[in-house]
Structure formats: C-alpha cells, structure tokens
C-alpha cells in the first residue's frame, strides 16, 4: 500500500489530535467548543458528527446539513481544519460542497462492503484525507477491505482509526480494544497512519487518560477525543465526552516516547538483550519441534491401540498443571492458556495426520 504519512496532511510534528463534540448540536455549542480548543491549542482537526449512525432509532440522529455551516464557521473563525463522518454518497457530496477538510468512515459503515464501495465511488478523484474506523466486529480483513476500496478509488491520504470492537463480554470498556488487531494492521501497512479513539473504546471519560497513554506507548499517530462544553448535557455519548479543560489535562499528562534513541549505551544494551531474546526464541522453536515429534509417536501408539486422538480428561489435566506452573512462575495464566490451547490443537492435527496416513 502506498500511503503518505499523516504529517503531510497535517503540519504539526507530533501526535494528531482530532477533538470536538460527538455531535454538532447547536451553533453555539460547536463554536464554544472550537473557541476553547483553539485557545488551549489542543485541536489539529475539529471533529463533529453531523449525521449520527445510532444503533437504535428515536435517539438524536444529528442536525444534518445545517451543521456543516457551523463547521465552516469554525474553519473561518478559528483557522482549524474541520472533520466529520460520512456514511453515504449524499454525505460525501454535502461535505465536499462545504469545504470539509477531512472525512472519516464510522465503524458501522466500515462493516458494510456495499456502503464502503458507494462511498469510495463518490470520492473518486477527490483529494481529501479519509480515515477509516475499524468495523464494529473484530475482522481485520473488513477493515483492510474498506481501506483498499478507497485506495482503488484514487484516495491517497488514507488513515485508520481504532475505536475498539463490540463484544458480548465488555469488561470495563464500551468496546474491547483488542490491541493486536490495529497492531496487525500497522504491521501489514507500516506507512498507514493509525489514530486511536479512546472515547469510543472506553465509553467513560475517567478511563480516557489511561487508554490514550497506552496508544501513545504503542506508537499510534494520534488521538480522537470527544470534547463537549457540558458533557453531561450532550445529546449523544454523554458519559464519554470530556470538557476542553479535561482534554487539556489529558494531553498535558501524556508522555510521548520516541520510536528510537541514538544514545550509545541504550543501543548496546538493547542489542545485547535482543540477541538474548533471539536465542530464547530459537530454543522455544527447537522445544516445539521436540514436542511435536513426541506427539507424533503418541499418535502412532494410539492408532495401534485403536484409541481416539482426543481425550478431554488429558486436556483438562494438562491445562490445569500448566496453569499452576505458570502461576508459580509469575506468568500470565491467560497467556499460558492461549499458548497451550494452540499447542494442543496442533498436537491433535499432527496425530490426525498419523491416523490418516496409516489408514490409507
Ligand atoms: C463517532 O465518532 O461519534 C462515532 C459514531 O463513532 P463510531 O463509528 O466509532 O461508533
Ligand atoms: Mn460518539
């Protein structure tokens, strides 16, 4: 994928902050938010939802085209570039007519290839940055598919926004972060700017600082944080919006790390420790190879005795013992459970192959 870096669509050196209310509600609310953000210098792009994709009907569905005029006013009065969500070709048309500077695609839209294709068609030949939020379900290929549809339409300023994934088990978050998904997106597309949206991940303002810091530690390119002058009165997402003053505190508290350092001592120590990790990983692979050889021998034994490949009691016992051992070593039980689930399922495959071979 041939994408440009985020800093070509924004001159600021450092994280991009896309801030502003979840929804544009009134002209006064929009302008008051923009004024505060401008004064405290916490806004690279001013965001406001104009058409709101609500999960259930009869909730506030946005002010529509009238709100685009308020965004134009933000742009001309405060000299801040403005951004809003588009979910269908008519939205694209209206935003382009009103000189909106950046568009994003919402999570519910990314989940629909038809909708993504229609938006991509409407954007053909336009020179505007577009950020694609992850789909509500944790399917990386849908996210990639949305990005590719825009790319094919000739959009060359594309980025992604990580806003977490809907799940049955939410834990403390509104949407599970599942950080490995955006990390994999970044691994596959090292040049793709990825912004984190801690507002929609957490669903509660008290957790935004922590999640923002985590995103910065993972080298995300910026943050999208919903900001409202009086969050409790907001017509959408009231519990996750912060005041401009809170936002300033959150941004001031962030510790932005460097991707690398040229300090010689650091470089030597890192090289030494990474060499150690490489040796350990080699040993892990050799051990896995030995384990798979033993598993194959067990397969032959079972086949000869006419015994099934899988025994639930053995699996339960194995997992129990490994978890106890992990605990005594201070390792994460969750990690060990995941690893041994994979190792065990690979063992089953190895033995299934032994069974197949011998019956032919
Ligand atoms: C939003 O940004 O206000 C929004 C609706 O987000 P999402 O698409 O992530 O739910
Ligand atoms: Mn919102």
Short mmCIF file of C-alpha atoms and ligand atoms in Angstrom, two decimals:
data_model
loop_
_atom_site.label_atom_id
_atom_site.label_comp_id
_atom_site.label_asym_id
_atom_site.label_seq_id
_atom_site.Cartn_x
_atom_site.Cartn_y
_atom_site.Cartn_z
CA UNK A 1 0.00 0.00 0.00
CA UNK A 2 1.44 3.35 -0.96
CA UNK A 3 0.15 5.83 1.59
CA UNK A 4 1.52 9.14 2.66
CA UNK A 5 2.45 9.91 6.25
CA UNK A 6 -0.06 11.79 8.40
CA UNK A 7 2.25 14.74 8.69
CA UNK A 8 1.78 15.52 5.04
CA UNK A 9 -1.83 16.21 5.76
CA UNK A 10 -1.01 18.00 8.96
CA UNK A 11 1.97 20.26 9.53
CA UNK A 12 2.19 19.64 13.29
CA UNK A 13 5.08 17.45 14.34
CA UNK A 14 3.83 15.02 16.95
CA UNK A 15 0.53 13.25 17.58
CA UNK A 16 -2.55 14.46 15.71
CA UNK A 17 -5.42 15.45 17.99
CA UNK A 18 -8.87 15.20 16.43
CA UNK A 19 -11.07 16.81 19.03
CA UNK A 20 -14.55 18.25 19.25
CA UNK A 21 -18.02 17.01 20.15
CA UNK A 22 -19.51 13.64 19.35
CA UNK A 23 -22.33 15.52 17.60
CA UNK A 24 -22.83 19.07 16.44
CA UNK A 25 -25.93 20.05 18.45
CA UNK A 26 -26.23 23.83 18.16
CA UNK A 27 -24.19 26.58 16.52
CA UNK A 28 -23.33 27.94 19.98
CA UNK A 29 -22.12 24.56 21.28
CA UNK A 30 -19.95 23.99 18.20
CA UNK A 31 -18.38 27.46 18.26
CA UNK A 32 -17.85 27.47 22.04
CA UNK A 33 -16.04 24.12 21.85
CA UNK A 34 -13.87 25.27 18.94
CA UNK A 35 -13.01 28.54 20.71
CA UNK A 36 -11.83 26.72 23.85
CA UNK A 37 -9.85 24.15 21.85
CA UNK A 38 -8.20 26.89 19.81
CA UNK A 39 -7.25 28.86 22.94
CA UNK A 40 -5.60 25.87 24.54
CA UNK A 41 -4.07 24.53 21.32
CA UNK A 42 -5.49 21.03 21.64
CA UNK A 43 -7.04 20.56 18.22
CA UNK A 44 -5.32 19.53 14.97
CA UNK A 45 -8.70 18.79 13.37
CA UNK A 46 -12.06 19.83 14.79
CA UNK A 47 -14.48 16.90 14.73
CA UNK A 48 -18.29 16.93 14.97
CA UNK A 49 -20.79 14.30 13.89
CA UNK A 50 -23.41 15.81 11.57
CA UNK A 51 -25.29 12.62 10.70
CA UNK A 52 -25.26 10.20 13.62
CA UNK A 53 -25.45 6.45 12.99
CA UNK A 54 -27.39 5.46 16.10
CA UNK A 55 -27.74 1.82 17.00
CA UNK A 56 -31.44 2.27 17.83
CA UNK A 57 -33.98 4.66 16.31
CA UNK A 58 -35.55 7.51 18.26
CA UNK A 59 -32.18 8.73 19.53
CA UNK A 60 -30.67 12.00 18.36
CA UNK A 61 -29.68 11.43 14.73
CA UNK A 62 -27.71 14.59 14.10
CA UNK A 63 -28.56 18.07 12.82
CA UNK A 64 -27.75 17.31 9.16
CA UNK A 65 -26.50 19.77 6.52
CA UNK A 66 -27.14 22.83 8.72
CA UNK A 67 -24.27 21.65 10.97
CA UNK A 68 -21.84 21.79 8.04
CA UNK A 69 -22.31 25.58 8.04
CA UNK A 70 -21.25 25.68 11.70
CA UNK A 71 -18.14 23.70 10.78
CA UNK A 72 -17.42 26.22 8.00
CA UNK A 73 -17.66 28.93 10.63
CA UNK A 74 -15.20 27.09 12.89
CA UNK A 75 -12.81 26.87 9.97
CA UNK A 76 -13.04 30.53 9.02
CA UNK A 77 -13.15 31.99 12.54
CA UNK A 78 -10.59 29.79 14.32
CA UNK A 79 -8.50 28.59 11.37
CA UNK A 80 -8.83 24.97 12.43
CA UNK A 81 -9.36 22.31 9.74
CA UNK A 82 -12.67 20.50 10.22
CA UNK A 83 -13.71 16.86 10.04
CA UNK A 84 -16.91 14.85 10.05
CA UNK A 85 -18.24 11.36 9.47
CA UNK A 86 -19.75 10.30 6.15
CA UNK A 87 -21.88 7.21 5.77
CA UNK A 88 -23.36 7.54 2.27
CA UNK A 89 -22.69 9.27 -1.06
CA UNK A 90 -25.05 12.18 -0.27
CA UNK A 91 -22.95 12.92 2.84
CA UNK A 92 -19.77 12.91 0.75
CA UNK A 93 -21.32 15.33 -1.71
CA UNK A 94 -22.51 17.72 1.02
CA UNK A 95 -19.19 17.69 2.91
CA UNK A 96 -17.21 18.38 -0.26
CA UNK A 97 -19.55 21.26 -1.15
CA UNK A 98 -18.99 22.76 2.29
CA UNK A 99 -15.19 22.52 2.17
CA UNK A 100 -14.80 19.96 4.97
CA UNK A 101 -11.09 19.11 5.30
CA UNK A 102 -11.09 15.52 6.48
CA UNK A 103 -13.67 12.74 6.44
CA UNK A 104 -13.96 9.61 8.48
CA UNK A 105 -15.97 6.47 7.96
CA UNK A 106 -17.78 5.19 11.06
CA UNK A 107 -17.48 1.69 12.50
CA UNK A 108 -20.95 0.60 11.38
CA UNK A 109 -20.24 1.73 7.81
CA UNK A 110 -16.84 0.00 7.53
CA UNK A 111 -18.66 -3.22 8.40
CA UNK A 112 -20.66 -2.99 5.14
CA UNK A 113 -18.71 -3.56 1.90
CA UNK A 114 -21.62 -2.19 -0.19
CA UNK A 115 -21.71 1.07 1.76
CA UNK A 116 -17.90 1.35 1.62
CA UNK A 117 -17.92 0.85 -2.14
CA UNK A 118 -20.59 3.51 -2.66
CA UNK A 119 -18.62 5.98 -0.57
CA UNK A 120 -15.42 5.13 -2.44
CA UNK A 121 -17.23 5.72 -5.76
CA UNK A 122 -18.49 9.08 -4.54
CA UNK A 123 -14.95 10.07 -3.54
CA UNK A 124 -13.35 9.12 -6.87
CA UNK A 125 -10.83 11.74 -7.97
CA UNK A 126 -11.15 13.83 -4.78
CA UNK A 127 -8.09 15.00 -2.91
CA UNK A 128 -9.15 14.73 0.70
CA UNK A 129 -7.81 12.71 3.65
CA UNK A 130 -10.14 9.91 4.74
CA UNK A 131 -9.81 7.93 7.96
CA UNK A 132 -11.45 4.52 8.23
CA UNK A 133 -12.67 3.41 11.65
CA UNK A 134 -12.41 -0.28 12.43
CA UNK A 135 -15.59 -2.26 11.78
CA UNK A 136 -17.64 -3.00 14.91
CA UNK A 137 -16.66 -6.67 14.71
CA UNK A 138 -13.01 -7.60 15.07
CA UNK A 139 -12.43 -8.63 11.47
CA UNK A 140 -9.18 -7.23 10.18
CA UNK A 141 -9.94 -8.07 6.54
CA UNK A 142 -13.13 -5.95 6.59
CA UNK A 143 -11.09 -3.02 7.89
CA UNK A 144 -8.43 -3.61 5.24
CA UNK A 145 -11.15 -4.06 2.60
CA UNK A 146 -12.60 -0.62 3.39
CA UNK A 147 -9.16 0.95 3.10
CA UNK A 148 -8.46 -0.84 -0.17
CA UNK A 149 -11.76 0.31 -1.71
CA UNK A 150 -10.75 3.95 -1.03
CA UNK A 151 -7.28 3.34 -2.31
CA UNK A 152 -8.68 1.88 -5.55
CA UNK A 153 -10.82 5.00 -5.92
CA UNK A 154 -7.61 7.03 -6.03
CA UNK A 155 -7.69 8.44 -2.48
CA UNK A 156 -4.05 8.64 -1.41
CA UNK A 157 -4.37 10.20 2.02
CA UNK A 158 -5.85 7.34 3.98
CA UNK A 159 -5.57 6.57 7.66
CA UNK A 160 -7.26 4.30 10.16
CA UNK A 161 -8.97 4.90 13.49
CA UNK A 162 -9.02 2.25 16.19
CA UNK A 163 -12.21 2.58 18.26
CA UNK A 164 -12.49 -0.91 19.73
CA UNK A 165 -14.82 -3.79 18.92
CA UNK A 166 -18.29 -4.72 20.09
CA UNK A 167 -18.34 -7.91 22.09
CA UNK A 168 -20.62 -9.80 24.41
CA UNK A 169 -18.11 -9.54 27.21
CA UNK A 170 -17.31 -5.84 27.52
CA UNK A 171 -15.40 -5.80 30.80
CA UNK A 172 -14.69 -2.24 31.81
CA UNK A 173 -14.77 -0.97 28.23
CA UNK A 174 -17.64 0.01 25.97
CA UNK A 175 -15.77 -1.56 23.07
CA UNK A 176 -12.99 -4.08 23.57
CA UNK A 177 -9.67 -2.60 22.44
CA UNK A 178 -8.14 -5.93 21.19
CA UNK A 179 -4.93 -4.03 20.53
CA UNK A 180 -3.47 -6.88 18.48
CA UNK A 181 -5.90 -6.05 15.64
CA UNK A 182 -4.69 -2.46 14.99
CA UNK A 183 -1.12 -3.62 15.63
CA UNK A 184 -1.50 -6.24 12.90
CA UNK A 185 -2.98 -3.57 10.59
CA UNK A 186 0.12 -1.46 11.26
CA UNK A 187 2.44 -4.41 10.72
CA UNK A 188 0.86 -5.08 7.33
CA UNK A 189 0.89 -1.36 6.39
CA UNK A 190 3.80 0.32 8.17
CA UNK A 191 3.11 3.65 6.44
CA UNK A 192 -0.60 3.77 7.32
CA UNK A 193 -1.33 6.42 9.96
CA UNK A 194 -3.38 4.88 12.78
CA UNK A 195 -5.22 7.11 15.24
CA UNK A 196 -6.73 5.82 18.50
CA UNK A 197 -10.22 6.84 19.64
CA UNK A 198 -10.17 6.28 23.41
CA UNK A 199 -13.63 7.91 23.76
CA UNK A 200 -15.44 5.10 21.95
CA UNK A 201 -13.15 2.39 23.36
CA UNK A 202 -13.78 3.33 26.98
CA UNK A 203 -17.28 4.80 26.91
CA UNK A 204 -16.33 6.63 30.12
CA UNK A 205 -14.27 9.77 30.48
CA UNK A 206 -12.34 8.56 33.55
CA UNK A 207 -10.58 5.89 31.52
CA UNK A 208 -9.55 8.11 28.60
CA UNK A 209 -6.21 9.18 30.07
CA UNK A 210 -5.06 5.60 30.58
CA UNK A 211 -6.10 4.36 27.15
CA UNK A 212 -4.61 7.44 25.44
CA UNK A 213 -1.27 6.82 27.15
CA UNK A 214 -1.36 3.18 26.12
CA UNK A 215 -2.00 4.19 22.49
CA UNK A 216 0.93 6.61 22.61
CA UNK A 217 3.15 3.87 24.08
CA UNK A 218 2.18 1.67 21.12
CA UNK A 219 3.26 4.46 18.76
CA UNK A 220 -0.18 5.40 17.42
CA UNK A 221 -0.13 8.55 15.28
CA UNK A 222 -2.76 10.49 17.16
CA UNK A 223 -5.92 10.54 19.22
CA UNK A 224 -9.56 11.30 18.52
CA UNK A 225 -11.16 12.51 21.75
CA UNK A 226 -14.77 13.68 22.02
CA UNK A 227 -14.99 17.06 23.70
CA UNK A 228 -18.10 18.97 24.78
CA UNK A 229 -18.53 22.18 26.83
CA UNK A 230 -21.03 20.45 29.17
CA UNK A 231 -20.64 16.70 28.59
CA UNK A 232 -23.50 15.66 30.90
CA UNK A 233 -25.95 17.56 28.67
CA UNK A 234 -24.64 16.05 25.41
CA UNK A 235 -27.27 14.60 23.08
CA UNK A 236 -25.03 11.61 22.27
CA UNK A 237 -22.24 9.80 24.12
CA UNK A 238 -22.62 11.95 27.25
CA UNK A 239 -20.63 9.67 29.57
CA UNK A 240 -17.50 9.59 27.43
CA UNK A 241 -17.11 13.24 26.42
CA UNK A 242 -14.67 15.49 28.28
CA UNK A 243 -14.64 19.25 28.74
CA UNK A 244 -11.98 21.26 26.91
CA UNK A 245 -10.27 21.77 30.30
CA UNK A 246 -10.18 18.00 30.93
CA UNK A 247 -8.85 17.49 27.43
CA UNK A 248 -6.00 19.92 28.07
CA UNK A 249 -5.09 17.99 31.24
CA UNK A 250 -5.20 14.67 29.41
CA UNK A 251 -2.91 15.94 26.66
CA UNK A 252 -0.54 17.65 29.11
CA UNK A 253 -0.25 14.45 31.16
CA UNK A 254 0.65 12.30 28.16
CA UNK A 255 4.20 11.08 28.00
CA UNK A 256 5.15 10.90 24.33
CA UNK A 257 8.01 8.49 23.80
CA UNK A 258 10.40 8.35 20.87
CA UNK A 259 10.36 5.48 18.43
CA UNK A 260 14.11 5.08 18.83
CA UNK A 261 17.09 6.64 20.57
CA UNK A 262 20.65 7.35 19.44
CA UNK A 263 22.14 7.05 22.94
CA UNK A 264 25.05 4.57 22.58
CA UNK A 265 24.57 2.84 25.97
CA UNK A 266 20.89 2.34 25.19
CA UNK A 267 21.70 0.95 21.74
CA UNK A 268 24.30 -1.52 23.12
CA UNK A 269 22.06 -2.74 25.90
CA UNK A 270 19.14 -3.14 23.54
CA UNK A 271 21.27 -5.08 21.06
CA UNK A 272 22.52 -7.37 23.84
CA UNK A 273 19.01 -8.02 25.21
CA UNK A 274 17.54 -8.57 21.76
CA UNK A 275 20.26 -11.12 20.98
CA UNK A 276 19.24 -12.89 24.21
CA UNK A 277 15.59 -12.86 23.13
CA UNK A 278 16.59 -14.27 19.71
CA UNK A 279 18.41 -17.18 21.40
CA UNK A 280 15.46 -17.88 23.69
CA UNK A 281 13.06 -17.84 20.72
CA UNK A 282 15.33 -20.30 18.86
CA UNK A 283 15.23 -22.59 21.88
CA UNK A 284 11.44 -22.28 22.08
CA UNK A 285 11.18 -23.36 18.44
CA UNK A 286 13.54 -26.30 19.00
CA UNK A 287 11.47 -27.36 22.02
CA UNK A 288 8.26 -27.12 20.00
CA UNK A 289 9.87 -29.33 17.36
CA UNK A 290 10.81 -31.94 20.01
CA UNK A 291 7.32 -31.75 21.43
CA UNK A 292 5.74 -32.31 18.04
CA UNK A 293 7.99 -35.36 17.45
CA UNK A 294 6.80 -36.88 20.74
CA UNK A 295 3.21 -36.04 19.84
CA UNK A 296 3.65 -37.96 16.57
CA UNK A 297 4.95 -41.01 18.48
CA UNK A 298 1.89 -40.83 20.75
CA UNK A 299 -0.26 -40.72 17.59
CA UNK A 300 1.30 -43.99 16.36
CA UNK A 301 0.73 -45.58 19.78
CA UNK A 302 -2.93 -44.52 19.87
CA UNK A 303 -3.51 -45.68 16.31
CA UNK A 304 -2.05 -49.13 17.07
CA UNK A 305 -4.25 -49.47 20.15
CA UNK A 306 -7.37 -48.15 18.37
CA UNK A 307 -7.66 -45.24 20.84
CA UNK A 308 -9.16 -41.82 19.95
CA UNK A 309 -6.84 -38.89 19.29
CA UNK A 310 -8.54 -36.58 21.76
CA UNK A 311 -9.22 -37.24 25.43
CA UNK A 312 -10.91 -34.41 27.29
CA UNK A 313 -9.58 -35.61 30.66
CA UNK A 314 -5.98 -35.39 29.41
CA UNK A 315 -6.57 -31.90 28.03
CA UNK A 316 -8.13 -30.75 31.34
CA UNK A 317 -5.29 -32.24 33.36
CA UNK A 318 -2.61 -30.78 31.07
CA UNK A 319 -4.12 -27.29 31.22
CA UNK A 320 -4.54 -27.44 35.00
CA UNK A 321 -0.89 -28.40 35.51
CA UNK A 322 0.43 -25.81 33.04
CA UNK A 323 -1.64 -23.05 34.66
CA UNK A 324 -0.40 -23.99 38.13
CA UNK A 325 3.16 -23.90 36.87
CA UNK A 326 2.59 -20.58 35.11
CA UNK A 327 1.19 -19.13 38.32
CA UNK A 328 4.17 -20.31 40.37
CA UNK A 329 6.45 -18.61 37.81
CA UNK A 330 4.52 -15.35 37.95
CA UNK A 331 3.41 -15.71 34.31
CA UNK A 332 0.05 -14.60 32.97
CA UNK A 333 -2.35 -17.56 33.15
CA UNK A 334 -4.28 -16.07 30.25
CA UNK A 335 -1.16 -16.16 28.07
CA UNK A 336 -0.27 -19.73 29.03
CA UNK A 337 -3.84 -20.88 28.42
CA UNK A 338 -3.79 -19.33 24.94
CA UNK A 339 -0.39 -20.81 24.08
CA UNK A 340 -1.29 -24.31 25.26
CA UNK A 341 -4.66 -24.24 23.54
CA UNK A 342 -2.77 -23.65 20.26
CA UNK A 343 -0.06 -26.19 21.06
CA UNK A 344 -2.63 -28.82 21.97
CA UNK A 345 -4.72 -28.22 18.88
CA UNK A 346 -1.56 -28.55 16.77
CA UNK A 347 -0.84 -31.87 18.52
CA UNK A 348 -4.32 -33.07 17.58
CA UNK A 349 -3.62 -32.13 13.93
CA UNK A 350 -0.27 -33.95 13.99
CA UNK A 351 -1.91 -37.11 15.34
CA UNK A 352 -4.80 -36.82 12.88
CA UNK A 353 -2.22 -36.88 10.07
CA UNK A 354 -0.67 -40.03 11.58
CA UNK A 355 -4.13 -41.65 11.65
CA UNK A 356 -4.83 -40.62 8.04
CA UNK A 357 -1.52 -41.99 6.76
CA UNK A 358 -1.92 -45.34 8.43
CA UNK A 359 -5.46 -45.95 7.23
CA UNK A 360 -4.56 -45.31 3.57
C1 LIG B 1 -18.37 8.88 16.42
O1 LIG B 1 -17.18 9.06 16.16
O2 LIG B 1 -19.08 9.70 17.01
C2 LIG B 1 -18.96 7.58 16.10
C3 LIG B 1 -20.25 7.41 15.81
O3 LIG B 1 -18.07 6.61 16.19
P1 LIG B 1 -18.09 5.04 15.84
O4 LIG B 1 -18.33 4.96 14.37
O5 LIG B 1 -16.72 4.67 16.27
O6 LIG B 1 -19.15 4.39 16.67
MN1 LIG B 2 -19.61 9.47 19.62
#
